[in-house]
Coordinates of C-alpha atoms and ligand atoms in Angstrom, one line a residue:
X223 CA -10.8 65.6 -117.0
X224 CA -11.6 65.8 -113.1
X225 CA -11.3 62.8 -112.2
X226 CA -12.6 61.7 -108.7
X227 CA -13.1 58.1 -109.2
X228 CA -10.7 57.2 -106.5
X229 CA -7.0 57.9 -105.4
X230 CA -5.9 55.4 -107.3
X231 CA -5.6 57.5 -110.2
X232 CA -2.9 59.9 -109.3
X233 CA 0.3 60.4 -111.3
X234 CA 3.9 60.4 -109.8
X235 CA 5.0 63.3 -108.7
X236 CA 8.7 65.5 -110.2
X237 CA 9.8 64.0 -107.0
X238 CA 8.4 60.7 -107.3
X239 CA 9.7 60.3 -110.5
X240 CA 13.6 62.0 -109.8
X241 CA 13.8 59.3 -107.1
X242 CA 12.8 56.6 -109.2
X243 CA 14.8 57.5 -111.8
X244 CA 17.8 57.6 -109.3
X245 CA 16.9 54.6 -107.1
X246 CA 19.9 52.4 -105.9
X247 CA 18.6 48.7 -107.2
X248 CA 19.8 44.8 -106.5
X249 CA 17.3 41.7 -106.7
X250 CA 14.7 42.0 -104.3
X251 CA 14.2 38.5 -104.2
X252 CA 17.4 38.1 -102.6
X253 CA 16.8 40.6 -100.8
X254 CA 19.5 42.9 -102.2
X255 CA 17.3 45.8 -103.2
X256 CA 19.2 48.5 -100.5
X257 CA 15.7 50.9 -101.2
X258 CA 13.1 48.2 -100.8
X259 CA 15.0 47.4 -97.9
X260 CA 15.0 51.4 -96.6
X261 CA 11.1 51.4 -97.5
X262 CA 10.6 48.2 -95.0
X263 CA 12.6 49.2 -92.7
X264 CA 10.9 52.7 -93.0
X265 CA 7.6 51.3 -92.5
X266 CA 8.1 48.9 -89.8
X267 CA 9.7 51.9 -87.7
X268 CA 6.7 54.3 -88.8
X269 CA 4.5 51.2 -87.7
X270 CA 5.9 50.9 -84.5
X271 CA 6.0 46.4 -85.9
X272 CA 9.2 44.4 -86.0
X273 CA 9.0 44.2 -89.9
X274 CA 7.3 45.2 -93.4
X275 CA 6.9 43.6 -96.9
X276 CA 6.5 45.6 -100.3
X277 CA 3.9 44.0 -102.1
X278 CA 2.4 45.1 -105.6
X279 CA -1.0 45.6 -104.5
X280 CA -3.3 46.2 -101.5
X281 CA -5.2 43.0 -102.8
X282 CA -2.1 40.7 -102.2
X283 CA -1.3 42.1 -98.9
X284 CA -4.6 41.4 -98.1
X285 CA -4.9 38.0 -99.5
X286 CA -1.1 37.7 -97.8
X287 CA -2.2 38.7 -94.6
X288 CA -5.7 36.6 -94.2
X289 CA -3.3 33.6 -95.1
X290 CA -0.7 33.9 -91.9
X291 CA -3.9 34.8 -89.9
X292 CA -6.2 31.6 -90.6
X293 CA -6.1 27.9 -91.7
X294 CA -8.2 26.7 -94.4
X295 CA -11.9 25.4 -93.4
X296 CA -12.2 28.5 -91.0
X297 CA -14.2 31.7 -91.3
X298 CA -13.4 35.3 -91.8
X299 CA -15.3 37.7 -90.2
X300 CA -15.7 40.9 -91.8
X301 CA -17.7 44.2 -92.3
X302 CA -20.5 43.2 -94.9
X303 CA -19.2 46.2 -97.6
X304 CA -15.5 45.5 -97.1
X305 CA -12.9 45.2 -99.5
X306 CA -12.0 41.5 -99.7
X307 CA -15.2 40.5 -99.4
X308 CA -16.8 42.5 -102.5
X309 CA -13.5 44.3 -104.5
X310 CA -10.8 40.6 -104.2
X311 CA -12.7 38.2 -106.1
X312 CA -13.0 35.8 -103.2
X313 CA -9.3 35.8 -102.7
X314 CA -10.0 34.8 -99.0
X315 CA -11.5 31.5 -100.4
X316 CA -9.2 30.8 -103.1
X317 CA -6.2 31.1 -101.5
X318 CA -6.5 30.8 -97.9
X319 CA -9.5 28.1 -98.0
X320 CA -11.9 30.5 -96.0
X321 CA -15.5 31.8 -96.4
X322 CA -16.0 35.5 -95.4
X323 CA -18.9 35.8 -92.2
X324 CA -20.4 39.1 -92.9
X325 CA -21.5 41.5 -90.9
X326 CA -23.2 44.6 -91.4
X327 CA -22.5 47.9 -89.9
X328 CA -23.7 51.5 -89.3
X329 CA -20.9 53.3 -91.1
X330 CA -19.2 50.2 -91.8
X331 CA -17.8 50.1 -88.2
X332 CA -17.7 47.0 -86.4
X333 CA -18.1 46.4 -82.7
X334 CA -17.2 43.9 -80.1
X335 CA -20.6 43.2 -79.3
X336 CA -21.6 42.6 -83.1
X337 CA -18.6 40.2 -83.7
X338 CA -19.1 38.3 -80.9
X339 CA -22.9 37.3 -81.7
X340 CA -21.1 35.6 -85.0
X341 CA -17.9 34.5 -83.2
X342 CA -18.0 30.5 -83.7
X343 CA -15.8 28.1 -81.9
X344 CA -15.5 24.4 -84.1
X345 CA -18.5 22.7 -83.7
X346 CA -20.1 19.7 -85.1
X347 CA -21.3 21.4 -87.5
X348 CA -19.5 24.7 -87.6
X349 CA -16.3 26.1 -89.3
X350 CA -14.6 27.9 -86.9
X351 CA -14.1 31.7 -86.9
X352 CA -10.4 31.9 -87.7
X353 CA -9.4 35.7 -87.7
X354 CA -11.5 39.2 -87.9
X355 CA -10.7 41.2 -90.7
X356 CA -11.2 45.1 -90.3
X357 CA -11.2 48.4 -93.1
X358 CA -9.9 51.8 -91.8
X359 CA -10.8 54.0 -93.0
X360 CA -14.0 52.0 -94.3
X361 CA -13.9 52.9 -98.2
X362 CA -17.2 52.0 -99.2
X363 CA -19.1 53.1 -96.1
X364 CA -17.9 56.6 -96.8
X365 CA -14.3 56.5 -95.7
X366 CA -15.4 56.4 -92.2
X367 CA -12.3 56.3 -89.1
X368 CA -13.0 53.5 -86.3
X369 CA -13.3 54.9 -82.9
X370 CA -9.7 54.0 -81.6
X371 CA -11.2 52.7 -78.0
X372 CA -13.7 50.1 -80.3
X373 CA -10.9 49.3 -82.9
X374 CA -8.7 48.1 -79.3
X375 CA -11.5 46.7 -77.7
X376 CA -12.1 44.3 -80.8
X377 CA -8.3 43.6 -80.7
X378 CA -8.2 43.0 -76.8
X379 CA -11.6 40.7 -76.9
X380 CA -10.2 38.8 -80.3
X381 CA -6.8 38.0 -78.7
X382 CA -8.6 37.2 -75.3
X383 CA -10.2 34.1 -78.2
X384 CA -6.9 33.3 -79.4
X385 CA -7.7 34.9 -82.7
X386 CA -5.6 37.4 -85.2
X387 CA -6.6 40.7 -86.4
X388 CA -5.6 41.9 -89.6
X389 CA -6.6 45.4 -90.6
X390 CA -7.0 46.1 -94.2
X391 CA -5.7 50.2 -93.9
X392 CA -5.6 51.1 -97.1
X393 CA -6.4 54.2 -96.2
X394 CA -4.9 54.2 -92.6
X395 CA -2.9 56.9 -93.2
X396 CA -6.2 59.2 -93.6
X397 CA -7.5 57.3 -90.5
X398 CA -4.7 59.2 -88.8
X399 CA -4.6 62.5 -90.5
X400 CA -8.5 62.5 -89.5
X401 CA -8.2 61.6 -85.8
X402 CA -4.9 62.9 -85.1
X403 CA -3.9 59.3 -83.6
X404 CA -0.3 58.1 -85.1
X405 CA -0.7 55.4 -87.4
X406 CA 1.9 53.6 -85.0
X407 CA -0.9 53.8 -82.1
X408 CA -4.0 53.1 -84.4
X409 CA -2.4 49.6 -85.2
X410 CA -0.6 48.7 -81.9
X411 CA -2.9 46.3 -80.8
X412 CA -3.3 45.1 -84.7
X413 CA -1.6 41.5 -86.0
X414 CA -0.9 42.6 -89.1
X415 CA -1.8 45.7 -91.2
X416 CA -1.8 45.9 -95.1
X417 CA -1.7 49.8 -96.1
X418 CA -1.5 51.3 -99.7
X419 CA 1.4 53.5 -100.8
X420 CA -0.5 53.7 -104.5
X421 CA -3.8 55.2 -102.7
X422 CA -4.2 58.7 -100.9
X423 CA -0.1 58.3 -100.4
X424 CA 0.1 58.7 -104.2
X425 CA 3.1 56.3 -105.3
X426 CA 2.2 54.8 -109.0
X427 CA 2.6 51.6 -107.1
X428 CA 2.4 49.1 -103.8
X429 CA 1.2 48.3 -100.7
X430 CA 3.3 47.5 -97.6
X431 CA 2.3 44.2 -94.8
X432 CA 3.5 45.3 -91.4
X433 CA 3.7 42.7 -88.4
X434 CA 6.2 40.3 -86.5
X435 CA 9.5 39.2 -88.4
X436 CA 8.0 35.6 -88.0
X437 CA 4.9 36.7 -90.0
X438 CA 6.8 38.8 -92.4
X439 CA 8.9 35.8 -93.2
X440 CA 6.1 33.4 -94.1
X441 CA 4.8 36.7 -96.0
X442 CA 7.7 36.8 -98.2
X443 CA 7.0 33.2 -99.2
X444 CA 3.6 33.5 -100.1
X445 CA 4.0 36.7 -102.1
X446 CA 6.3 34.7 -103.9
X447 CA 3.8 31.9 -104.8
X448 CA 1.5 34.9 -105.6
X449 CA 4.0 35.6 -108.8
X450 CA 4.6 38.9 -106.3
X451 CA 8.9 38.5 -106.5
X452 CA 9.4 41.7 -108.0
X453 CA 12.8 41.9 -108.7
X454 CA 14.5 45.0 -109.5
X455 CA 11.8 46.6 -107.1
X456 CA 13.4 49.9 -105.9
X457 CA 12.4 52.2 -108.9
X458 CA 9.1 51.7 -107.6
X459 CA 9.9 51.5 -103.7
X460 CA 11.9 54.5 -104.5
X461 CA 8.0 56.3 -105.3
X462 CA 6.9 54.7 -102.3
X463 CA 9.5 56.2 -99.8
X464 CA 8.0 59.5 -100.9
X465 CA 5.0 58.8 -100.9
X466 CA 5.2 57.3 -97.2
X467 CA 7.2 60.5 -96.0
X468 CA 5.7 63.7 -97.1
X469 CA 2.2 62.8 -98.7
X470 CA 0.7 62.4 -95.3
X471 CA 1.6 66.1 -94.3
X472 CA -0.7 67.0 -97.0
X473 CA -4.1 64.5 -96.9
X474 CA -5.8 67.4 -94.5
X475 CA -6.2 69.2 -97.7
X476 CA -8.1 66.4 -99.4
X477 CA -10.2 65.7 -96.6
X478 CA -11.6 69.7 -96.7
X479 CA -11.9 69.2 -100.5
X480 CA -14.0 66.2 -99.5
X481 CA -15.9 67.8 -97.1
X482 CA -17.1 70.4 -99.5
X483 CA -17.7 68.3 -102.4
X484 CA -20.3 66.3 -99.9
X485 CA -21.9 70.0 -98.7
X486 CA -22.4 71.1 -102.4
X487 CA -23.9 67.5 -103.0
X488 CA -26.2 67.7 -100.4
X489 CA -27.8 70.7 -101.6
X490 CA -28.6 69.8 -104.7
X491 CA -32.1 68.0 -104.6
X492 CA -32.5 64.4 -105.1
X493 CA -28.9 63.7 -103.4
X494 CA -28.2 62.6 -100.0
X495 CA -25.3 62.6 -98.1
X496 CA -24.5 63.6 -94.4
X497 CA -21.6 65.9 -94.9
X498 CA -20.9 65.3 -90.9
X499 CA -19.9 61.8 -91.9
X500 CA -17.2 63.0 -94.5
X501 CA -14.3 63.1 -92.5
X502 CA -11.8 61.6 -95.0
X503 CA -11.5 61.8 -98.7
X504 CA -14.4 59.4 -99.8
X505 CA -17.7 60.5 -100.6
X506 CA -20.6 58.1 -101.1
X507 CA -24.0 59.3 -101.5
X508 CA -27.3 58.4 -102.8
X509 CA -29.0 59.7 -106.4
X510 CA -32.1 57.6 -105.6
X511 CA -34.4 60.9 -105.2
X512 CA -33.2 62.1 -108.7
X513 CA -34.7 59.8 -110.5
X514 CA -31.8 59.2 -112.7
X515 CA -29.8 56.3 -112.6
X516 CA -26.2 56.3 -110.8
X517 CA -24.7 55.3 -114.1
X518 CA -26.8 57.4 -116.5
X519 CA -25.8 60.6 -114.5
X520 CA -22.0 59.2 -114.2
X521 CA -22.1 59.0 -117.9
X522 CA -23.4 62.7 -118.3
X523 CA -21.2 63.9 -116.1
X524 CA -18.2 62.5 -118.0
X525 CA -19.6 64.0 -121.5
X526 CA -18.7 67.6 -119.4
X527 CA -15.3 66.2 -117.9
X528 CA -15.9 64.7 -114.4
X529 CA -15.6 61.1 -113.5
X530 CA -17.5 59.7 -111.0
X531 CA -18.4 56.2 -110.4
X532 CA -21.7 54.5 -109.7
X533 CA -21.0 51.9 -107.1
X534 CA -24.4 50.6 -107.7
X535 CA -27.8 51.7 -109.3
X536 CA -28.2 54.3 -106.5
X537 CA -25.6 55.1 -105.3
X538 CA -22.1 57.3 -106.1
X539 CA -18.7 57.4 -105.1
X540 CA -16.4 60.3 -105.3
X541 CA -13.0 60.2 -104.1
X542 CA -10.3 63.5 -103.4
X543 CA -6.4 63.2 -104.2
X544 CA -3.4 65.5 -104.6
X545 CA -4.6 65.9 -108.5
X546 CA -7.7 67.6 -107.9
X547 CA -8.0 71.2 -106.7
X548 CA -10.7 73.0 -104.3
X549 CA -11.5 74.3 -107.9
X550 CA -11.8 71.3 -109.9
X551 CA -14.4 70.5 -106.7
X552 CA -16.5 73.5 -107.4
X553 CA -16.2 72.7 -111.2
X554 CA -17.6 69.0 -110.6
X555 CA -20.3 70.4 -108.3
X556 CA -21.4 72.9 -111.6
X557 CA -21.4 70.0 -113.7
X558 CA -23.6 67.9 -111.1
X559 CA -26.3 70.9 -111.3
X560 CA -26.3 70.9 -114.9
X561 CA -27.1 67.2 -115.2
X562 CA -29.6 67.2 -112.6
X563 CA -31.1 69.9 -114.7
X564 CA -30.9 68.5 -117.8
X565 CA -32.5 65.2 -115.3
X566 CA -35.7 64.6 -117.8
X567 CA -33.2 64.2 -120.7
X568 CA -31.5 62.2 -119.2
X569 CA -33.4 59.9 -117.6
Ligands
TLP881 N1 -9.8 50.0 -103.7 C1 -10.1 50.5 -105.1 C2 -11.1 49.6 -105.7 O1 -10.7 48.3 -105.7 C3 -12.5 49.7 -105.2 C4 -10.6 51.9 -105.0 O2 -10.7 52.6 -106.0 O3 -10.9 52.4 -103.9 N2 -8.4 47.7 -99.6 C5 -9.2 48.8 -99.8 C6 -9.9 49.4 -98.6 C7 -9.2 49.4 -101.0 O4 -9.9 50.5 -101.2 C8 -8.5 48.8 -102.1 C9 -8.6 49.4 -103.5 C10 -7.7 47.7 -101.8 C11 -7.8 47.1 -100.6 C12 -7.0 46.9 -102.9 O5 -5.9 47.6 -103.4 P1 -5.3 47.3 -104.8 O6 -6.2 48.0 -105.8 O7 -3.9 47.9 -104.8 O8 -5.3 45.8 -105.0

């Protein structure tokens, strides 16, 4: 199977899986775990932020984060196709008492000016905006990298209102391999930052929370409520440590992969994608010319070994990682022909 329905589905690494085997362990939750405590002090440095937490999963840090950022009865304003709004099953309003403010977004990039038209102080009638949530890279709009003057600018302006910004950066580390800005600078200006060590980085496991020792000591309190106390931790932080230190080096290589996997989609007919605007490792695009349902043509493409997700009716997502080759790209892109041949059928 190729599978490219996201970078979540990598395996550990011989090295991943030598360190985890090897990995110096204590109770975490006494903080005793001497390599969850090298991977937050690893992170924190790397970040450029006074400390880190290991969590489980980017949705917890998330969900973590939005929590030290807001009180409940307030707002969260966010890009209309992020993650916690769609992907967390409204873990912004189940656990920090918050509705989402959407917004929507060429390219899933917010901007000053379009935050501020929603920006709400408490009013008789209004909740109050209580942080701004941002995605970088923007998974669902394409894996698209915020302009580093607009992502400071929204930072400045925020702070300026006496309001938090969390960045949800899953993907950060693509952010930086893309624009060639250290992760360190891209969130300087950032409250907190959630980023995923089980995404592009490739660990089988866990996201980190960076920020100020004051947040990340509230942070360790609510992961706990969050049944996140993990215990023996460090076989997996152990992953993670790799993962944070040499998978970066290499995420150029899925980004060309990407690139060409959006120019062989765009000249097949039926499918549109700007291939300008792959400049990470997702690929969305649109089958709506084909005539063939998202899923039906997901579901062909899996009887001849590619997996793709529809994200909707129209629309696809493809996704490269450090398990699939330059070939297993040109492979999928047969395979996409031959379905799109075989379209009448399958319709
Ligand atoms: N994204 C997953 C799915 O949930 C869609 C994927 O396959 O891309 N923030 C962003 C931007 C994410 O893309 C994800 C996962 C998360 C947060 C949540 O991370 P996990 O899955 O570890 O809870």
């Amino acid at each position: 199977m190729i599978d490219l329905r996201s970078d979540t589905v990598t395996r550990p690494t011989a090295a991943m899986r030598r360190a985890m085997m090897e990995a110096e362990v204590g109770d975490d939750v006494y903080q005793e775990d001497p390599t969850v405590n090298r991977l937050e002090a690893r992170a924190a440095e790397i970040f450029g932020k006074e400390a880190a937490l290991f969590v489980p999963t980017g949705t917890m840090g998330n969900t973590i984060a939005i929590k030290l950022n807001t009180e409940a009865g307030q707002e969260v304003i966010c890009e209309a196709r992020g993650h916690v709004l769609n992907y967390e099953l409204s873990m912004t309003a189940w656990f920090s008492g918050c509705l989402i403010r959407a917004i929507p977004a060429e390219d899933g990039i917010l901007s000053w000016s379009a935050i501020k038209k929603e920006y709400r102080p408490l009013g008789p009638h209004w909740a109050p905006t209580g942080c701004i949530e941002l995605e970088n890279t923007h998974n669902m709009a394409g894996g698209t990298v915020y302009p580093q003057a607009v992502l400071d600018e929204i930072c400045d302006e925020a702070h300026n209102l006496g309001l938090k910004v969390h960045l949800d950066g899953a993907r950060v580390f693509n952010a930086s391999a893309a624009s060639g800005t250290p992760v360190r600078d891209i969130t300087a200006k950032i409250d907190t930052v959630m980023f995923c060590l089980s995404k592009a980085l490739g660990a089988p496991v866990g996201s980190m929370v960076a920020g100020t020792q004051k947040d990340m000591d509230r942070a360790r309190l609510y992961r706990k409520r969050l049944g996140g106390g993990m215990r023996q931790a460090g076989v997996l932080a152990a992953a993670g440590l790799i993962a944070l230190e040499e998978t970066p080096k290499r995420l150029p290589e899925d980004h060309a992969n990407a690139k060409f996997l959006a120019q062989g989609l765009s000249a097949l007919s039926g499918i549109i994608v700007d291939p300008a605007k792959v400049v990470t490792n997702i690929v969305v695009f649109d089958v709506s010319a084909t005539g063939v349902p998202a899923a039906a043509i997901s579901k062909e493409l899996k009887d001849r070994s590619v997996l793709i997700n529809p994200i909707n009716a129209t629309t696809m997502r493809a996704v490269t990682h450090y398990d699939v080759s330059r070939e297993d790209c040109e492979v999928a892109l047969g395979a996409f022909a031959e379905v799109l041949q075989a379209a009448p059928r399958v319709r």
